[in-house]
Amino acid sequence: MVLQAYRFALDPTPTHRRALASHCGAARVAHNWGLELVKTRLDQRRAGEDVEVPWTLPELRREWNRAKQQVAPWWMENSKEAYSSGLDGLARALKNWSDSRSGRRKGRPVRFPQFRKKGRSRDACRFTTGAIKVLADRKHVQLPRIGVLKTHESTRKLARRLEQGTARVLAATISRQADRWFVSFTVEVERHIPASNGKTTVVGVDAGIRHLATLSTGATISNPRALERSLRKLRRLNRQLARRKPGSNRRKVTRRKLARVHTRAANLRRDALHKLTTTLATGHDTIVVEQLNLAGMVRNRHLARALSDTGVAELRRQLAYKSAWYGGKLVVADRFYPSSKTCSACGWVKTKLTLAERTFTCEVCGLRIDRDLNAAHNLAKLAQHVAQSGWETQIAREADRKSQPPGQVAEKREAGTERVSGKTGTAASQDAAASTGEHCFVCSPLG
Ligand SMILES: [Zn+2]
């Protein structure tokens, strides 16, 4: 059993559009009302009053049902799921915040929930009960209260599974992106997961900026040309938007155009990534990718856009589930694994490699090779060290450390990355490398 989402673009009539927008608006109203209530109650409690602060979805829903007649006398116009959806979002946000504060949640600190603003926040609403159907003609879906909606694309992939009884719809979410409405079904799918995909090859993937990816097989997958065009258009429209008078009609027009181009660029990128990850997951036994510290890298202004563009994180996310589906293995290299700085022929590690250097030149064996291809080769080699493991950063990291002589773990330090000394246990070896300058560990290994 696998949870999977099936998302379809919709072709709503004007009446449907109003209903869709109304439901998303209702979710926002309920969310904001609940947040206001929580804030008031928290203040009262701080002032010493003995009040209950609703924190979970059932508590929030109880309060809403008590107040809805006063707060939103029009509540009957929308499905009750709309209000529930907004309150659910709030309950999750509150939980994330309190978990983050008490240290039960990893990652960067989570802020206290904020009010959702019309036109700013994402328009979305989730249905978990009621008549949620994918109609047999494969061109329509049915949602509670909103009724039968025409889909822009065929729903056959989901419909087939539903007819065979290998899938069960758990929820449906409507959302708006630019001018287009979507429905996304959360589906529990019975998937036969093979133990192996019958392949034996290992492939290292270096996701890049100039290209979508470079493979250790020597293949380079370039960014789709249409995407490059969209990016140029984006730059132009952004300049245009900056010149438009705030609040003017023309600004609105430019804004809408910009949103459409943005969506198109995102679609093109996602499509290219999906095609690539499916080919990789079905064509190779083991895929090795690099873990990039995205949070650290996006802080660097010049890299920021390019990086979010290529969607390195998205590539890894897709590979993670697809290699599982098709019976392959995914190895994620530790983010300090020096894949770009190591010579893929002899293992010599360069101490410094700037991002501008497109060619890797080995000073020991004289290898000259494209930087990205070199990195891809090194990643593929890493798979030998972690032959038995599945999707395990931890194992990749351990194997990496054990397999190399001390001092060779030259850090792969990307712009803006903070390195916590002692965490990877190489503080001492760093000093050694520094004192010997560019040291080759193949010719004269330390220790
Ligand atoms: Zn070499």
Coordinates of C-alpha atoms and ligand atoms in Angstrom, one line a residue:
M1 CA 0.0 0.0 0.0
V2 CA 1.4 3.3 -1.1
L3 CA 0.0 6.8 -0.7
Q4 CA -0.1 8.5 -4.0
A5 CA -1.5 11.7 -5.4
Y6 CA -3.3 12.0 -8.8
R7 CA -3.7 15.6 -9.9
F8 CA -5.8 16.8 -12.7
A9 CA -6.4 20.2 -14.2
L10 CA -10.1 21.2 -14.3
D11 CA -12.2 23.0 -16.9
P12 CA -14.7 24.7 -14.6
T13 CA -17.7 26.7 -15.8
P14 CA -18.1 30.2 -14.5
T15 CA -20.5 28.9 -11.8
H16 CA -18.0 26.3 -10.8
R17 CA -15.2 28.8 -10.6
R18 CA -17.3 30.9 -8.2
A19 CA -18.0 27.8 -6.1
L20 CA -14.3 26.7 -6.1
A21 CA -13.2 30.2 -5.1
S22 CA -15.9 30.3 -2.4
H23 CA -14.8 27.1 -0.8
C24 CA -11.2 28.2 -0.7
G25 CA -12.3 31.6 0.7
A26 CA -14.3 29.8 3.3
A27 CA -11.3 27.7 4.4
R28 CA -9.3 30.9 4.7
V29 CA -12.0 32.6 6.8
A30 CA -12.3 29.6 9.2
H31 CA -8.5 29.5 9.5
N32 CA -8.2 33.2 10.3
W33 CA -11.2 33.1 12.7
G34 CA -9.6 30.1 14.6
L35 CA -6.2 31.9 14.8
E36 CA -7.8 35.0 16.1
L37 CA -9.6 32.9 18.8
V38 CA -6.4 31.1 19.8
K39 CA -4.5 34.4 20.1
T40 CA -7.3 35.9 22.2
R41 CA -7.4 32.9 24.5
L42 CA -3.7 32.8 24.8
D43 CA -3.7 36.5 25.9
Q44 CA -6.5 35.8 28.4
R45 CA -4.6 32.9 29.8
R46 CA -1.5 35.0 30.1
A47 CA -3.5 37.6 32.0
G48 CA -4.4 34.9 34.5
E49 CA -7.8 33.9 33.4
D50 CA -8.8 30.2 33.4
V51 CA -9.7 29.6 29.8
E52 CA -9.3 26.7 27.4
V53 CA -7.2 27.2 24.3
P54 CA -8.5 25.1 21.4
W55 CA -5.4 23.5 19.9
T56 CA -6.6 20.4 18.0
L57 CA -8.9 20.0 15.0
P58 CA -11.9 18.6 17.1
E59 CA -11.5 21.4 19.6
L60 CA -11.3 24.0 16.9
R61 CA -14.3 22.5 15.1
R62 CA -16.4 22.5 18.2
E63 CA -15.7 26.2 18.8
W64 CA -16.4 27.0 15.1
N65 CA -19.8 25.2 15.1
R66 CA -20.7 27.1 18.2
A67 CA -19.8 30.5 16.6
K68 CA -20.4 30.0 12.9
Q69 CA -24.0 31.4 12.9
Q70 CA -22.6 34.7 14.2
V71 CA -19.3 34.8 12.4
A72 CA -20.4 33.5 9.0
P73 CA -24.2 33.5 8.6
W74 CA -23.5 32.4 5.0
W75 CA -21.8 29.2 6.1
M76 CA -24.5 27.1 4.4
E77 CA -23.3 28.1 1.0
N78 CA -20.2 25.9 1.3
S79 CA -19.5 22.4 2.2
K80 CA -18.7 22.0 5.9
E81 CA -15.5 20.4 4.7
A82 CA -14.3 23.8 3.6
Y83 CA -14.3 25.2 7.2
S84 CA -12.9 22.0 8.5
S85 CA -10.1 22.2 5.9
G86 CA -9.1 25.7 7.1
L87 CA -9.2 24.7 10.8
D88 CA -7.2 21.5 10.0
G89 CA -4.5 23.6 8.5
L90 CA -4.4 25.8 11.6
A91 CA -4.3 22.8 14.0
R92 CA -1.3 21.4 12.1
A93 CA 0.4 24.7 12.1
L94 CA -0.1 25.0 15.9
K95 CA 1.2 21.5 16.5
N96 CA 4.3 22.2 14.3
W97 CA 5.0 25.3 16.3
S98 CA 4.7 23.7 19.7
D99 CA 6.6 20.7 18.6
S100 CA 9.3 22.9 17.2
R101 CA 9.5 24.9 20.4
S102 CA 9.7 21.8 22.6
G103 CA 12.4 20.3 20.4
R104 CA 10.2 17.4 19.2
R105 CA 10.5 18.6 15.6
K106 CA 13.7 18.8 13.7
G107 CA 14.8 21.4 11.3
R108 CA 14.7 25.2 11.5
P109 CA 12.3 26.8 14.0
V110 CA 8.7 27.0 13.0
R111 CA 7.0 30.4 13.3
F112 CA 3.6 30.8 15.0
P113 CA 0.8 30.5 12.4
Q114 CA 0.0 33.7 10.5
F115 CA -3.2 35.0 9.1
R116 CA -4.0 34.0 5.5
K117 CA -4.4 37.0 3.2
K118 CA -6.6 36.9 0.2
G119 CA -4.6 36.9 -3.0
R120 CA -1.5 36.1 -1.1
S121 CA -2.0 32.7 0.5
R122 CA -2.5 29.6 -1.6
D123 CA -6.1 29.0 -2.5
A124 CA -6.8 25.4 -1.5
C125 CA -9.5 23.4 0.2
R126 CA -9.5 19.7 1.1
F127 CA -12.5 17.3 1.1
T128 CA -12.2 14.2 3.2
T129 CA -15.8 13.0 3.3
G130 CA -18.9 13.1 1.2
A131 CA -19.4 12.4 -2.5
I132 CA -15.9 12.3 -3.9
K133 CA -16.0 10.4 -7.2
V134 CA -14.1 9.9 -10.4
L135 CA -16.8 9.4 -13.0
A136 CA -16.7 6.4 -15.4
D137 CA -16.5 8.6 -18.5
R138 CA -13.0 9.6 -17.3
K139 CA -13.7 13.2 -18.1
H140 CA -15.5 14.3 -14.9
V141 CA -15.0 14.3 -11.2
Q142 CA -17.6 14.8 -8.5
L143 CA -17.0 16.8 -5.3
P144 CA -19.3 17.5 -2.4
R145 CA -21.4 20.6 -2.8
I146 CA -19.6 21.8 -5.9
G147 CA -21.0 18.9 -8.0
V148 CA -19.7 17.4 -11.2
L149 CA -16.7 19.1 -12.7
K150 CA -15.1 18.6 -16.1
T151 CA -11.5 17.7 -16.1
H152 CA -9.1 19.2 -18.6
E153 CA -7.2 16.0 -19.0
S154 CA -8.3 12.3 -18.9
T155 CA -8.5 10.7 -15.5
R156 CA -7.9 7.3 -17.0
K157 CA -4.8 6.5 -14.9
L158 CA -6.7 6.8 -11.7
A159 CA -10.0 5.6 -13.1
R160 CA -8.4 2.3 -14.3
R161 CA -7.0 1.6 -10.8
L162 CA -10.4 2.4 -9.2
E163 CA -12.2 0.1 -11.5
Q164 CA -9.7 -2.7 -10.8
G165 CA -10.1 -2.1 -7.1
T166 CA -6.4 -1.5 -6.6
A167 CA -6.9 2.1 -5.3
R168 CA -9.0 3.9 -2.7
V169 CA -9.6 7.7 -2.7
L170 CA -9.0 9.1 0.8
A171 CA -9.4 12.8 0.0
A172 CA -9.6 15.4 -2.7
T173 CA -8.0 18.8 -2.6
I174 CA -8.9 21.7 -4.9
S175 CA -6.4 24.4 -5.5
R176 CA -5.7 27.3 -7.8
Q177 CA -2.4 28.0 -9.6
A178 CA -2.3 31.2 -11.7
D179 CA -5.7 31.1 -13.6
R180 CA -6.1 27.4 -13.5
W181 CA -8.0 25.1 -11.0
F182 CA -6.8 21.6 -10.1
V183 CA -8.1 18.7 -8.2
S184 CA -5.7 16.4 -6.4
F185 CA -6.8 13.0 -5.1
T186 CA -4.9 11.5 -2.2
V187 CA -5.1 7.8 -3.0
E188 CA -4.2 4.6 -1.3
V189 CA -2.7 2.4 -4.0
E190 CA -1.9 -1.2 -4.0
R191 CA 1.4 -1.4 -5.7
H192 CA 3.4 -4.5 -6.4
I193 CA 6.9 -3.5 -5.4
P194 CA 9.5 -5.7 -7.1
A195 CA 12.6 -6.7 -5.2
S196 CA 14.7 -5.7 -8.2
N197 CA 14.2 -4.1 -11.5
G198 CA 16.4 -6.6 -13.3
K199 CA 19.2 -4.2 -13.9
T200 CA 22.7 -4.3 -12.6
T201 CA 24.1 -1.0 -13.5
V202 CA 25.1 1.8 -11.2
V203 CA 24.7 5.4 -12.2
G204 CA 25.9 8.6 -10.6
V205 CA 23.8 11.7 -11.1
D206 CA 25.2 15.2 -10.7
A207 CA 22.3 17.6 -10.8
G208 CA 23.5 20.9 -12.0
I209 CA 22.9 24.4 -12.9
R210 CA 23.9 24.6 -16.5
H211 CA 22.4 21.2 -17.3
L212 CA 19.5 19.4 -15.6
A213 CA 21.9 16.5 -14.8
T214 CA 25.1 14.9 -15.8
L215 CA 25.3 11.1 -15.6
S216 CA 28.3 8.9 -15.0
T217 CA 27.4 7.1 -18.2
G218 CA 28.6 10.3 -20.0
A219 CA 25.2 11.5 -20.9
T220 CA 24.2 15.0 -20.3
I221 CA 20.6 16.0 -19.9
S222 CA 20.1 19.6 -20.7
N223 CA 17.4 21.9 -19.5
P224 CA 14.4 21.9 -21.8
R225 CA 14.8 24.7 -24.3
A226 CA 11.2 26.0 -23.6
L227 CA 12.2 26.5 -20.0
E228 CA 15.1 28.7 -20.9
R229 CA 12.7 30.7 -23.1
S230 CA 10.3 31.0 -20.2
L231 CA 13.0 32.2 -17.9
R232 CA 13.9 35.0 -20.4
K233 CA 10.2 35.9 -20.5
L234 CA 10.1 36.0 -16.7
R235 CA 12.9 38.4 -16.5
R236 CA 11.2 40.7 -19.0
L237 CA 7.9 40.6 -17.3
N238 CA 9.5 41.2 -13.9
R239 CA 11.1 44.4 -15.2
Q240 CA 7.8 45.4 -16.7
L241 CA 6.0 44.8 -13.4
A242 CA 8.4 46.9 -11.5
R243 CA 7.5 49.9 -13.8
R244 CA 3.8 49.5 -13.4
K245 CA 2.0 51.9 -11.1
P246 CA 0.8 50.1 -7.9
G247 CA -3.0 49.5 -8.0
S248 CA -3.3 50.1 -11.8
N249 CA -5.1 47.8 -14.2
R250 CA -2.0 47.3 -16.3
R251 CA -0.1 46.1 -13.2
K252 CA -2.8 43.5 -12.7
V253 CA -2.5 42.4 -16.3
T254 CA 1.2 42.1 -16.0
R255 CA 0.9 40.2 -12.7
R256 CA -1.5 37.7 -14.3
K257 CA 0.9 37.2 -17.3
L258 CA 3.8 36.7 -14.9
A259 CA 1.9 34.2 -12.9
R260 CA 1.1 32.2 -16.1
V261 CA 4.7 32.2 -17.2
H262 CA 5.9 31.1 -13.8
T263 CA 3.5 28.2 -13.8
R264 CA 4.6 27.2 -17.3
A265 CA 8.2 27.3 -16.2
A266 CA 7.4 25.2 -13.2
N267 CA 5.5 22.7 -15.3
L268 CA 8.3 22.4 -17.9
R269 CA 10.8 21.8 -15.2
R270 CA 8.7 19.2 -13.4
D271 CA 8.0 17.4 -16.6
A272 CA 11.7 17.2 -17.5
L273 CA 12.5 16.0 -14.0
H274 CA 9.8 13.3 -14.1
K275 CA 11.0 12.0 -17.4
L276 CA 14.6 11.9 -16.2
T277 CA 13.8 10.2 -12.9
T278 CA 11.6 7.6 -14.4
T279 CA 14.3 6.7 -17.0
L280 CA 16.9 6.5 -14.2
A281 CA 14.8 4.5 -11.8
T282 CA 13.8 1.9 -14.5
G283 CA 17.1 1.7 -16.2
H284 CA 19.6 1.2 -13.4
D285 CA 19.9 -0.9 -10.3
T286 CA 21.6 1.7 -8.1
I287 CA 21.4 5.5 -8.4
V288 CA 23.8 7.7 -6.5
V289 CA 23.0 11.3 -5.9
E290 CA 24.5 14.1 -3.9
Q291 CA 23.0 15.7 -0.9
L292 CA 23.1 19.4 -1.3
N293 CA 22.7 21.7 1.6
L294 CA 20.0 23.8 -0.2
A295 CA 19.2 26.0 2.8
G296 CA 22.8 27.0 2.9
M297 CA 23.2 27.5 -0.9
V298 CA 20.1 29.5 -1.5
R299 CA 21.6 32.2 0.8
N300 CA 24.1 32.8 -1.9
R301 CA 22.3 35.3 -4.2
H302 CA 23.9 34.3 -7.5
L303 CA 23.2 30.6 -7.1
A304 CA 19.8 31.1 -5.6
R305 CA 17.6 31.3 -8.7
A306 CA 19.6 28.8 -10.7
L307 CA 19.4 26.3 -8.0
S308 CA 15.8 26.6 -7.2
D309 CA 15.3 26.3 -11.0
T310 CA 17.0 23.0 -11.4
G311 CA 15.2 21.6 -8.4
V312 CA 17.9 19.4 -7.0
A313 CA 15.8 18.6 -4.0
E314 CA 12.9 17.7 -6.3
L315 CA 15.1 15.4 -8.3
R316 CA 16.1 13.5 -5.1
R317 CA 12.5 13.4 -3.8
Q318 CA 11.3 11.8 -7.1
L319 CA 14.2 9.4 -7.2
A320 CA 13.5 8.3 -3.6
Y321 CA 10.0 7.1 -4.3
K322 CA 10.5 5.9 -7.9
S323 CA 13.5 3.8 -7.1
A324 CA 11.4 2.2 -4.4
W325 CA 8.5 1.6 -6.8
Y326 CA 10.6 0.0 -9.5
G327 CA 12.8 -2.0 -7.2
G328 CA 16.0 0.0 -7.5
K329 CA 18.3 1.5 -4.9
L330 CA 19.1 5.1 -4.1
V331 CA 22.2 6.1 -2.4
V332 CA 22.5 9.7 -1.1
A333 CA 26.1 10.8 -0.6
D334 CA 26.9 12.8 2.5
R335 CA 27.0 16.5 1.8
F336 CA 30.6 16.6 2.7
Y337 CA 31.6 13.9 0.2
P338 CA 34.0 15.7 -2.1
S339 CA 32.5 14.4 -5.4
S340 CA 33.6 17.5 -7.4
K341 CA 37.1 17.7 -5.9
T342 CA 38.2 14.1 -6.2
C343 CA 39.9 12.8 -9.3
S344 CA 37.6 10.0 -10.6
A345 CA 40.6 8.2 -12.1
C346 CA 43.2 8.1 -9.3
G347 CA 41.4 9.4 -6.2
W348 CA 43.5 12.6 -5.7
V349 CA 41.6 15.3 -3.9
K350 CA 42.0 18.9 -4.9
T351 CA 41.9 21.3 -1.9
K352 CA 40.1 24.0 -3.8
L353 CA 37.8 24.0 -6.8
T354 CA 35.9 27.1 -7.6
L355 CA 32.5 27.0 -9.1
A356 CA 33.9 28.8 -12.2
E357 CA 36.2 26.0 -13.0
R358 CA 34.3 23.9 -15.5
T359 CA 37.0 21.4 -16.1
F360 CA 38.7 19.2 -13.5
T361 CA 42.4 18.8 -14.0
C362 CA 44.2 16.2 -12.0
E363 CA 47.7 17.2 -10.9
V364 CA 48.7 13.6 -10.3
C365 CA 47.5 11.5 -13.2
G366 CA 46.9 14.4 -15.6
L367 CA 43.2 13.6 -16.1
R368 CA 41.2 16.4 -17.8
I369 CA 37.5 15.9 -17.5
D370 CA 34.3 17.9 -17.4
R371 CA 33.7 18.9 -13.8
D372 CA 30.1 17.5 -13.7
L373 CA 31.0 14.3 -15.4
N374 CA 33.9 13.8 -12.9
A375 CA 31.5 14.3 -10.0
A376 CA 29.0 11.8 -11.5
H377 CA 31.8 9.2 -11.8
N378 CA 32.7 9.7 -8.2
L379 CA 29.2 9.3 -7.1
A380 CA 28.8 6.1 -9.0
K381 CA 31.9 4.8 -7.3
L382 CA 30.4 5.5 -3.9
A383 CA 27.8 2.9 -4.6
Q384 CA 30.4 0.1 -4.3
H385 CA 31.0 1.1 -0.7
V386 CA 27.4 1.0 0.1
A387 CA 26.3 -1.9 -2.1
Q388 CA 23.9 -3.4 0.4
S389 CA 22.2 -0.3 1.7
G390 CA 19.0 1.2 0.4
W391 CA 18.1 4.8 0.7
E392 CA 20.4 5.7 3.5
T393 CA 22.4 8.9 3.9
Q394 CA 23.8 7.6 7.1
I395 CA 25.3 4.5 5.6
A396 CA 26.7 6.4 2.7
R397 CA 28.4 8.7 5.1
E398 CA 29.8 6.0 7.3
A399 CA 31.1 4.0 4.4
D400 CA 32.7 7.1 3.0
R401 CA 34.5 7.9 6.2
K402 CA 35.8 4.3 6.7
S403 CA 36.9 3.8 3.2
Q404 CA 39.2 6.8 3.0
P405 CA 42.5 7.4 4.7
P406 CA 42.4 10.1 7.3
G407 CA 42.8 13.5 5.8
Q408 CA 41.2 12.6 2.5
V409 CA 37.8 13.7 3.6
A410 CA 38.3 17.1 2.2
E411 CA 35.2 18.9 2.8
K412 CA 32.9 19.8 0.0
R413 CA 32.0 23.2 1.2
E414 CA 29.4 25.1 -0.7
A415 CA 28.9 28.8 -0.5
G416 CA 27.2 29.8 2.7
T417 CA 27.5 26.4 4.4
E418 CA 28.3 26.5 8.0
R419 CA 30.4 23.6 9.0
V420 CA 30.1 22.4 12.5
S421 CA 33.5 21.2 13.6
G422 CA 33.6 17.8 15.2
K423 CA 30.4 16.6 13.6
T424 CA 32.1 14.7 10.9
G425 CA 35.2 14.2 12.9
T426 CA 37.6 15.7 10.5
A427 CA 38.8 18.8 12.3
A428 CA 42.3 17.3 12.9
S429 CA 42.7 16.0 9.4
Q430 CA 41.7 19.4 8.0
D431 CA 44.7 20.9 9.8
A432 CA 47.0 18.2 8.3
A433 CA 45.7 19.0 4.8
A434 CA 46.2 22.7 5.3
S435 CA 49.8 22.3 6.4
T436 CA 50.8 20.2 3.5
G437 CA 49.0 22.2 0.9
E438 CA 47.6 20.3 -2.1
H439 CA 48.4 16.9 -0.9
C440 CA 47.9 13.7 -2.9
F441 CA 46.7 10.8 -0.8
V442 CA 47.3 8.3 -3.5
C443 CA 51.0 9.0 -4.0
S444 CA 51.8 9.4 -0.3
P445 CA 48.9 8.5 1.9
L446 CA 49.0 9.8 5.4
G447 CA 48.9 7.3 8.3
Ligands
ZN1 ZN 44.1 11.7 -11.0

